[in-house]
């Protein structure tokens, strides 16, 4: 994979730039991820890497503004088959193993280090919180060459468990796992259409985002392999992470607080 730093104008406007990360090909064709930062380039020795949630992509500029005031450069990653990284003919938001995201996360970390950042804070929202926790746990046990030091993990409403009745969390999950072995892309659920309507400014919400890049306005689908996503690390270990919530500034916890009014999965 060739990931020489080449920044191009981003969809958010002239203040932002994007870099496409080549991830090779899969059964649906070429695969990429997209790293986004300010077009002006780095200004600090510390950086934040933001990982979005399910059926999402980065457009929340106010988060970047907050961390910039605190002395951090802000980077955001659109994972493969999400947002900026979604290509025609691809199954949106699909991956058959969460460990696949290690490739774009590793590439992003190395690029952030190459731009002069010695310290990295990883910020994950919703399913991005799960991915952030798994990736940082794996990487901090043995920090690879060319990485910045990962000094903190911030989890905003992390998705650590299925927020459904006992039957769906146990028997239902095992049933979906069996189906995933033979039909990994079978649809097993979708977002309620009212969710997208409540978010977008055109239907009464406060957000302005591209509905193709974030398809919750058209009922993003939950598929078998994604519903039973897993991460192969070869080890089991416990770690402490910081969970953020509007009413709780910093809580060392492994619980799942409710979402912020201005962020979403």
Coordinates of N, CA and C in Angstrom, one line a residue, residues 12-215:
X12 N -15.4 19.7 3.1 CA -15.8 20.7 4.1 C -15.4 22.1 3.7
X13 N -14.6 22.3 2.7 CA -14.3 23.6 2.2 C -12.8 23.9 2.3
X14 N -12.4 25.1 2.0 CA -11.0 25.5 1.9 C -10.2 25.3 3.1
X15 N -10.8 25.3 4.3 CA -10.0 25.1 5.5 C -9.6 23.7 5.8
X16 N -10.1 22.8 5.0 CA -9.8 21.4 5.3 C -9.2 20.7 4.1
X17 N -8.4 19.6 4.4 CA -7.7 18.8 3.3 C -7.9 17.4 3.6
X18 N -7.9 16.5 2.6 CA -8.1 15.1 2.8 C -6.9 14.3 2.1
X19 N -6.6 13.2 2.7 CA -5.6 12.3 2.1 C -6.3 10.9 2.0
X20 N -6.2 10.3 0.8 CA -6.7 9.0 0.6 C -5.7 7.9 0.9
X21 N -6.1 7.0 1.7 CA -5.2 5.8 2.1 C -5.6 4.6 1.3
X22 N -4.7 4.1 0.5 CA -4.9 3.0 -0.3 C -4.8 1.7 0.5
X23 N -5.9 0.9 0.5 CA -6.0 -0.3 1.3 C -6.1 -1.6 0.4
X24 N -5.7 -1.4 -0.8 CA -5.7 -2.6 -1.7 C -7.1 -2.8 -2.2
X25 N -7.4 -4.1 -2.4 CA -8.7 -4.5 -3.0 C -9.4 -5.6 -2.2
X26 N -10.7 -5.7 -2.3 CA -11.4 -6.8 -1.8 C -12.4 -7.3 -2.8
X27 N -13.4 -8.1 -2.5 CA -14.3 -8.7 -3.4 C -15.2 -7.7 -4.1
X28 N -15.2 -6.4 -3.6 CA -16.0 -5.4 -4.2 C -15.2 -4.4 -4.9
X29 N -13.8 -4.6 -5.0 CA -13.0 -3.7 -5.8 C -12.0 -2.9 -4.9
X30 N -11.4 -1.8 -5.4 CA -10.5 -1.0 -4.6 C -11.1 -0.5 -3.3
X31 N -10.2 -0.5 -2.3 CA -10.7 -0.1 -0.9 C -9.8 1.1 -0.5
X32 N -10.4 2.1 0.1 CA -9.6 3.3 0.6 C -10.2 3.7 1.9
X33 N -9.4 4.4 2.7 CA -9.9 5.2 3.8 C -9.5 6.6 3.6
X34 N -10.0 7.6 4.4 CA -9.7 9.0 4.1 C -9.4 9.7 5.5
X35 N -8.2 10.3 5.5 CA -7.7 11.0 6.7 C -7.9 12.5 6.3
X36 N -8.5 13.3 7.3 CA -8.8 14.7 7.1 C -8.1 15.5 8.2
X37 N -7.6 16.7 7.8 CA -7.1 17.6 8.7 C -7.2 19.0 8.1
X38 N -6.8 20.0 8.9 CA -6.8 21.4 8.5 C -5.8 21.6 7.3
X39 N -6.3 22.3 6.3 CA -5.4 22.5 5.1 C -4.2 23.3 5.4
X40 N -4.2 24.1 6.5 CA -3.0 24.9 6.9 C -1.9 24.1 7.4
X41 N -2.1 22.8 7.7 CA -1.1 21.9 8.2 C -0.9 22.0 9.7
X42 N 0.0 21.2 10.2 CA 0.2 21.0 11.7 C 0.7 22.3 12.3
X43 N 0.3 22.6 13.5 CA 0.8 23.7 14.3 C 1.3 23.3 15.7
X44 N 1.0 22.1 16.1 CA 1.3 21.7 17.5 C 2.0 20.3 17.5
X45 N 2.6 20.0 18.6 CA 3.3 18.7 18.7 C 2.4 17.6 19.2
X46 N 1.1 17.9 19.5 CA 0.1 17.0 20.0 C -1.0 16.9 19.0
X47 N -1.6 15.8 18.9 CA -2.7 15.6 17.9 C -3.8 14.8 18.5
X48 N -5.0 15.0 17.9 CA -6.2 14.1 18.2 C -6.6 13.4 16.9
X49 N -6.9 12.1 17.0 CA -7.4 11.3 15.9 C -8.9 10.9 16.2
X50 N -9.8 11.4 15.5 CA -11.2 11.2 15.7 C -11.7 10.0 14.8
X51 N -12.4 9.0 15.5 CA -13.0 7.9 14.8 C -14.5 8.0 14.9
X52 N -15.2 8.1 13.8 CA -16.7 8.2 13.8 C -17.4 6.9 14.2
X53 N -18.7 7.0 14.3 CA -19.6 5.9 14.6 C -20.2 5.3 13.3
X54 N -21.2 4.4 13.6 CA -21.8 3.7 12.5 C -22.7 4.6 11.6
X55 N -22.7 4.3 10.3 CA -23.4 5.2 9.3 C -23.0 6.7 9.5
X56 N -21.8 7.0 9.7 CA -21.4 8.3 10.0 C -20.1 8.7 9.2
X57 N -19.7 9.9 9.3 CA -18.5 10.4 8.7 C -18.1 11.7 9.4
X58 N -16.9 12.2 9.2 CA -16.5 13.4 9.9 C -17.1 14.7 9.2
X59 N -17.9 15.4 10.0 CA -18.3 16.8 9.5 C -18.5 17.7 10.7
X60 N -18.2 17.2 11.9 CA -18.4 18.0 13.1 C -17.3 18.9 13.4
X61 N -17.2 20.0 12.7 CA -16.1 20.9 12.8 C -15.9 21.5 14.2
X62 N -17.0 21.6 14.9 CA -16.8 22.2 16.3 C -15.9 21.4 17.2
X63 N -15.9 20.1 16.9 CA -15.0 19.3 17.7 C -13.5 19.6 17.5
X64 N -13.2 19.8 16.2 CA -11.8 20.3 15.9 C -11.5 21.6 16.5
X65 N -12.4 22.5 16.5 CA -12.2 23.9 17.1 C -11.9 23.8 18.6
X66 N -12.6 22.9 19.3 CA -12.4 22.7 20.7 C -11.0 22.2 21.0
X67 N -10.5 21.2 20.3 CA -9.2 20.7 20.6 C -8.1 21.6 20.1
X68 N -8.3 22.3 19.1 CA -7.4 23.3 18.6 C -7.1 24.4 19.7
X69 N -8.2 24.8 20.3 CA -8.1 25.8 21.4 C -7.3 25.2 22.6
X70 N -7.3 23.9 22.7 CA -6.5 23.3 23.8 C -5.1 22.9 23.4
X71 N -4.7 23.3 22.2 CA -3.3 23.0 21.8 C -3.1 21.7 21.1
X72 N -4.1 21.2 20.4 CA -4.0 19.9 19.6 C -4.3 20.2 18.2
X73 N -3.6 19.6 17.3 CA -4.0 19.5 15.9 C -5.1 18.4 15.8
X74 N -6.0 18.5 14.9 CA -7.2 17.6 14.8 C -7.1 16.9 13.5
X75 N -7.2 15.6 13.6 CA -7.3 14.7 12.4 C -8.6 13.8 12.6
X76 N -9.2 13.5 11.5 CA -10.4 12.6 11.5 C -10.2 11.6 10.4
X77 N -10.7 10.4 10.7 CA -10.6 9.3 9.8 C -11.9 8.8 9.4
X78 N -12.2 8.8 8.1 CA -13.4 8.2 7.5 C -13.0 6.7 7.2
X79 N -13.5 5.8 8.0 CA -13.1 4.4 7.7 C -13.5 3.9 6.4
X80 N -12.9 2.8 6.0 CA -13.3 2.2 4.7 C -14.8 2.0 4.5
X81 N -15.3 2.3 3.4 CA -16.7 2.2 3.0 C -17.7 3.0 3.9
X82 N -17.1 4.1 4.4 CA -17.9 5.1 5.1 C -17.6 6.5 4.5
X83 N -18.6 7.3 4.5 CA -18.4 8.7 4.1 C -17.6 9.0 2.9
X84 N -16.5 9.7 3.0 CA -15.7 10.0 1.9 C -15.0 8.8 1.3
X85 N -15.0 7.7 2.0 CA -14.3 6.5 1.5 C -15.2 5.5 0.8
X86 N -16.5 5.8 0.8 CA -17.5 4.9 0.2 C -17.5 5.0 -1.3
X87 N -17.3 3.9 -2.0 CA -17.2 3.9 -3.5 C -18.4 3.3 -4.1
X88 N -18.7 3.6 -5.4 CA -19.8 3.0 -6.1 C -19.7 1.5 -6.1
X89 N -20.7 0.7 -5.8 CA -20.7 -0.7 -5.8 C -20.3 -1.3 -4.5
X90 N -19.9 -0.5 -3.5 CA -19.5 -1.1 -2.2 C -20.7 -1.2 -1.3
X91 N -20.6 -2.2 -0.4 CA -21.6 -2.3 0.7 C -21.3 -1.3 1.8
X92 N -22.1 -0.3 1.9 CA -21.8 0.7 2.9 C -21.6 0.2 4.3
X93 N -20.5 0.7 4.9 CA -20.3 0.5 6.4 C -19.9 -1.0 6.7
X94 N -19.6 -1.8 5.7 CA -19.5 -3.2 5.9 C -18.0 -3.6 6.1
X95 N -17.8 -4.5 7.1 CA -16.5 -5.1 7.4 C -16.8 -6.5 8.0
X96 N -16.1 -7.5 7.7 CA -16.4 -8.8 8.3 C -15.6 -9.1 9.6
X97 N -14.6 -8.2 9.9 CA -13.9 -8.3 11.1 C -13.3 -6.9 11.5
X98 N -13.6 -6.5 12.7 CA -13.1 -5.2 13.1 C -11.6 -5.0 13.1
X99 N -10.9 -6.1 13.1 CA -9.4 -5.9 13.0 C -9.0 -5.4 11.7
X100 N -9.9 -5.5 10.6 CA -9.5 -4.9 9.3 C -9.2 -3.4 9.4
X101 N -9.9 -2.7 10.3 CA -9.6 -1.3 10.5 C -8.2 -1.0 11.0
X102 N -7.5 -2.0 11.4 CA -6.2 -1.7 11.9 C -5.3 -1.1 10.8
X103 N -5.5 -1.5 9.6 CA -4.7 -1.0 8.5 C -4.8 0.5 8.3
X104 N -6.0 1.1 8.3 CA -6.1 2.5 8.1 C -5.8 3.3 9.4
X105 N -6.0 2.7 10.5 CA -5.7 3.3 11.8 C -4.1 3.4 11.9
X106 N -3.5 2.3 11.6 CA -2.0 2.3 11.6 C -1.4 3.3 10.7
X107 N -2.0 3.3 9.4 CA -1.5 4.3 8.4 C -1.7 5.7 8.9
X108 N -2.8 6.0 9.5 CA -3.1 7.4 10.0 C -2.2 7.7 11.1
X109 N -1.9 6.8 12.1 CA -1.0 7.1 13.2 C 0.4 7.4 12.6
X110 N 0.9 6.7 11.7 CA 2.2 6.9 11.1 C 2.3 8.2 10.4
X111 N 1.2 8.6 9.7 CA 1.2 9.9 9.0 C 1.2 11.0 10.0
X112 N 0.4 10.9 11.1 CA 0.4 11.9 12.1 C 1.7 12.1 12.7
X113 N 2.4 11.0 13.0 CA 3.8 11.1 13.5 C 4.7 11.7 12.5
X114 N 4.6 11.4 11.2 CA 5.5 11.9 10.2 C 5.3 13.4 10.0
X115 N 4.1 13.9 10.4 CA 3.9 15.4 10.4 C 4.4 16.1 11.7
X116 N 5.1 15.4 12.5 CA 5.8 16.0 13.6 C 5.1 15.9 15.0
X117 N 4.1 15.1 15.1 CA 3.4 14.9 16.3 C 3.9 13.8 17.2
X118 N 4.3 14.1 18.4 CA 4.9 13.1 19.3 C 3.9 12.5 20.2
X119 N 2.7 13.1 20.3 CA 1.7 12.6 21.3 C 0.4 12.6 20.5
X120 N -0.4 11.5 20.8 CA -1.7 11.3 20.1 C -2.7 10.9 21.1
X121 N -3.9 11.6 21.0 CA -5.1 11.3 21.8 C -6.1 10.7 20.8
X122 N -6.7 9.6 21.1 CA -7.6 8.9 20.2 C -9.0 9.2 20.7
X123 N -9.9 9.7 19.9 CA -11.3 10.0 20.3 C -12.2 9.2 19.4
X124 N -13.0 8.4 20.1 CA -14.0 7.5 19.3 C -15.4 7.8 19.8
X125 N -16.3 7.8 18.8 CA -17.7 8.0 19.2 C -18.5 6.7 18.8
X126 N -19.4 6.2 19.7 CA -20.3 5.1 19.4 C -19.5 3.9 19.0
X127 N -19.8 3.3 17.8 CA -19.0 2.2 17.4 C -17.5 2.6 17.1
X128 N -17.3 3.8 16.9 CA -15.9 4.3 16.8 C -15.2 4.2 18.1
X129 N -16.0 4.3 19.2 CA -15.4 4.1 20.6 C -15.0 2.7 20.8
X130 N -15.8 1.7 20.3 CA -15.4 0.3 20.4 C -14.1 0.1 19.6
X131 N -14.1 0.6 18.4 CA -12.9 0.4 17.5 C -11.7 1.1 18.1
X132 N -11.8 2.3 18.7 CA -10.7 3.0 19.3 C -10.2 2.2 20.5
X133 N -11.1 1.7 21.3 CA -10.6 0.9 22.5 C -9.8 -0.3 22.1
X134 N -10.4 -1.1 21.1 CA -9.7 -2.3 20.7 C -8.3 -2.0 20.0
X135 N -8.3 -1.0 19.2 CA -7.1 -0.7 18.5 C -6.0 -0.1 19.4
X136 N -6.3 0.8 20.3 CA -5.3 1.4 21.2 C -4.9 0.3 22.2
X137 N -5.8 -0.6 22.6 CA -5.3 -1.7 23.5 C -4.3 -2.6 22.9
X138 N -4.5 -2.9 21.6 CA -3.6 -3.7 20.9 C -2.3 -3.0 20.6
X139 N -2.3 -1.7 20.3 CA -1.2 -1.0 19.9 C -0.3 -0.5 21.1
X140 N -0.9 -0.2 22.2 CA -0.1 0.3 23.3 C 0.6 -0.8 24.0
X141 N 0.1 -2.1 23.8 CA 0.8 -3.2 24.4 C 2.2 -3.4 23.7
X142 N 2.3 -3.0 22.5 CA 3.6 -3.1 21.7 C 3.5 -2.0 20.7
X143 N 4.0 -0.8 21.0 CA 3.9 0.4 20.1 C 4.8 0.2 18.9
X144 N 4.2 0.2 17.7 CA 5.0 -0.1 16.5 C 6.0 1.1 16.2
X145 N 7.0 0.9 15.4 CA 7.9 2.0 15.0 C 7.1 3.0 14.2
X146 N 7.5 4.2 14.3 CA 6.8 5.3 13.5 C 5.5 5.8 14.1
X147 N 5.1 5.3 15.3 CA 3.9 5.8 15.9 C 4.2 6.9 16.9
X148 N 3.2 7.8 17.0 CA 3.3 8.8 18.2 C 2.9 8.0 19.4
X149 N 3.3 8.6 20.6 CA 2.9 8.0 21.8 C 1.4 8.2 22.0
X150 N 0.7 7.2 22.3 CA -0.8 7.3 22.5 C -1.0 7.6 24.0
X151 N -1.3 8.9 24.3 CA -1.3 9.3 25.7 C -2.7 9.2 26.4
X152 N -3.8 9.1 25.5 CA -5.1 9.0 26.1 C -6.1 8.5 25.1
X153 N -7.2 8.0 25.6 CA -8.3 7.6 24.8 C -9.6 8.2 25.3
X154 N -10.3 8.9 24.5 CA -11.6 9.5 24.9 C -12.7 8.8 24.2
X155 N -13.7 8.3 24.9 CA -14.8 7.5 24.4 C -16.1 8.3 24.6
X156 N -16.7 8.8 23.6 CA -17.9 9.5 23.6 C -19.1 8.5 23.3
X157 N -19.8 8.2 24.3 CA -21.0 7.2 24.2 C -20.5 6.0 23.4
X158 N -19.5 5.3 23.9 CA -19.0 4.1 23.2 C -20.0 3.0 23.2
X159 N -20.0 2.3 22.0 CA -20.9 1.1 21.8 C -20.2 -0.1 22.2
X160 N -20.4 -0.5 23.5 CA -19.7 -1.7 24.0 C -20.6 -2.9 24.1
X161 N -21.9 -2.7 23.9 CA -22.9 -3.8 24.0 C -24.1 -3.5 23.3
X162 N -24.9 -4.5 22.9 CA -26.2 -4.3 22.2 C -27.2 -3.8 23.2
X163 N -27.7 -2.6 23.0 CA -28.7 -2.0 24.0 C -30.1 -2.5 23.6
X164 N -30.3 -3.8 23.8 CA -31.5 -4.5 23.5 C -31.9 -5.4 24.6
X165 N -33.1 -6.0 24.6 CA -33.5 -7.0 25.6 C -32.6 -8.2 25.6
X166 N -32.6 -8.9 26.8 CA -31.8 -10.0 27.0 C -31.8 -11.0 25.8
X167 N -33.0 -11.3 25.3 CA -33.2 -12.3 24.3 C -32.3 -12.0 23.0
X168 N -32.4 -10.7 22.6 CA -31.7 -10.3 21.4 C -30.2 -10.3 21.7
X169 N -29.8 -9.9 22.9 CA -28.3 -9.8 23.2 C -27.7 -11.2 23.4
X170 N -28.5 -12.2 23.6 CA -27.9 -13.6 23.8 C -28.3 -14.5 22.6
X171 N -29.5 -15.0 22.7 CA -29.9 -16.0 21.7 C -30.0 -15.3 20.3
X172 N -30.5 -14.1 20.2 CA -30.6 -13.4 18.9 C -29.2 -13.2 18.3
X173 N -28.2 -12.8 19.1 CA -26.9 -12.6 18.6 C -26.2 -13.9 18.1
X174 N -26.5 -15.0 18.9 CA -25.9 -16.3 18.4 C -26.5 -16.7 17.1
X175 N -27.8 -16.4 16.9 CA -28.5 -16.8 15.7 C -27.9 -15.9 14.5
X176 N -27.7 -14.7 14.7 CA -27.1 -13.8 13.7 C -25.7 -14.3 13.3
X177 N -24.9 -14.7 14.3 CA -23.6 -15.2 14.1 C -23.6 -16.4 13.2
X178 N -24.6 -17.3 13.4 CA -24.6 -18.5 12.5 C -25.0 -18.1 11.1
X179 N -25.9 -17.2 10.9 CA -26.3 -16.7 9.6 C -25.1 -16.1 8.9
X180 N -24.3 -15.3 9.7 CA -23.1 -14.6 9.1 C -22.1 -15.5 8.5
X181 N -22.1 -16.8 9.0 CA -21.1 -17.7 8.4 C -21.4 -18.0 6.9
X182 N -22.6 -18.0 6.5 CA -23.0 -18.3 5.1 C -23.5 -17.1 4.4
X183 N -24.0 -16.1 5.1 CA -24.5 -14.9 4.4 C -24.1 -13.7 5.2
X184 N -22.8 -13.3 5.1 CA -22.3 -12.2 5.9 C -22.9 -10.8 5.6
X185 N -23.5 -10.7 4.4 CA -24.0 -9.4 4.1 C -25.6 -9.4 4.1
X186 N -26.1 -10.4 4.7 CA -27.6 -10.4 4.9 C -28.0 -9.3 5.8
X187 N -29.1 -8.6 5.5 CA -29.6 -7.5 6.3 C -30.4 -8.1 7.5
X188 N -30.1 -7.6 8.7 CA -30.7 -8.1 9.9 C -31.4 -7.0 10.6
X189 N -31.3 -5.8 10.1 CA -32.0 -4.7 10.8 C -31.6 -3.4 10.1
X190 N -32.2 -2.3 10.5 CA -31.9 -1.0 10.0 C -32.3 0.1 11.0
X191 N -31.8 1.3 10.8 CA -32.1 2.4 11.7 C -33.5 2.9 11.4
X192 N -34.1 3.3 12.5 CA -35.5 3.9 12.4 C -35.4 5.2 11.5
X193 N -36.3 5.3 10.5 CA -36.2 6.5 9.7 C -36.3 7.9 10.4
X194 N -37.0 7.8 11.6 CA -37.1 9.1 12.4 C -35.8 9.6 12.9
X195 N -34.8 8.6 13.0 CA -33.5 9.0 13.5 C -32.8 10.0 12.6
X196 N -32.8 9.7 11.3 CA -32.2 10.6 10.3 C -33.0 11.9 10.2
X197 N -34.3 11.8 10.2 CA -35.1 13.0 10.1 C -34.9 14.0 11.3
X198 N -34.6 13.5 12.5 CA -34.4 14.3 13.6 C -33.1 15.0 13.6
X199 N -32.2 14.5 12.8 CA -30.8 15.0 12.7 C -30.6 16.1 11.7
X200 N -31.1 15.8 10.5 CA -30.8 16.7 9.3 C -31.6 18.0 9.4
X201 N -31.0 19.1 9.0 CA -31.6 20.4 9.1 C -32.8 20.5 8.1
X202 N -32.8 19.8 7.0 CA -33.9 19.8 6.1 C -35.2 19.2 6.6
X203 N -35.1 18.4 7.7 CA -36.3 17.8 8.3 C -36.4 18.1 9.8
X204 N -35.9 19.2 10.2 CA -36.1 19.7 11.6 C -35.0 19.6 12.5
X205 N -33.9 18.9 12.1 CA -32.7 18.8 12.9 C -31.8 20.0 12.8
X206 N -30.6 19.9 13.5 CA -29.7 21.0 13.5 C -28.4 20.7 12.6
X207 N -28.3 19.6 12.0 CA -27.1 19.2 11.3 C -27.3 19.3 9.8
X208 N -26.2 19.8 9.2 CA -26.1 19.8 7.7 C -25.0 18.9 7.3
X209 N -25.4 17.7 6.7 CA -24.4 16.8 6.3 C -24.9 16.1 5.0
X210 N -24.0 15.4 4.3 CA -24.3 14.8 3.1 C -25.0 13.4 3.4
X211 N -26.2 13.3 2.9 CA -26.9 12.1 3.2 C -26.4 10.8 2.5
X212 N -25.7 11.0 1.4 CA -25.1 9.8 0.9 C -23.9 9.4 1.7
X213 N -23.1 10.4 2.2 CA -21.9 10.0 3.0 C -22.3 9.5 4.4
X214 N -23.5 9.9 4.9 CA -24.0 9.4 6.2 C -25.4 9.0 5.9
X215 N -25.6 7.7 5.6 CA -26.9 7.3 5.0 C -28.0 7.1 6.1

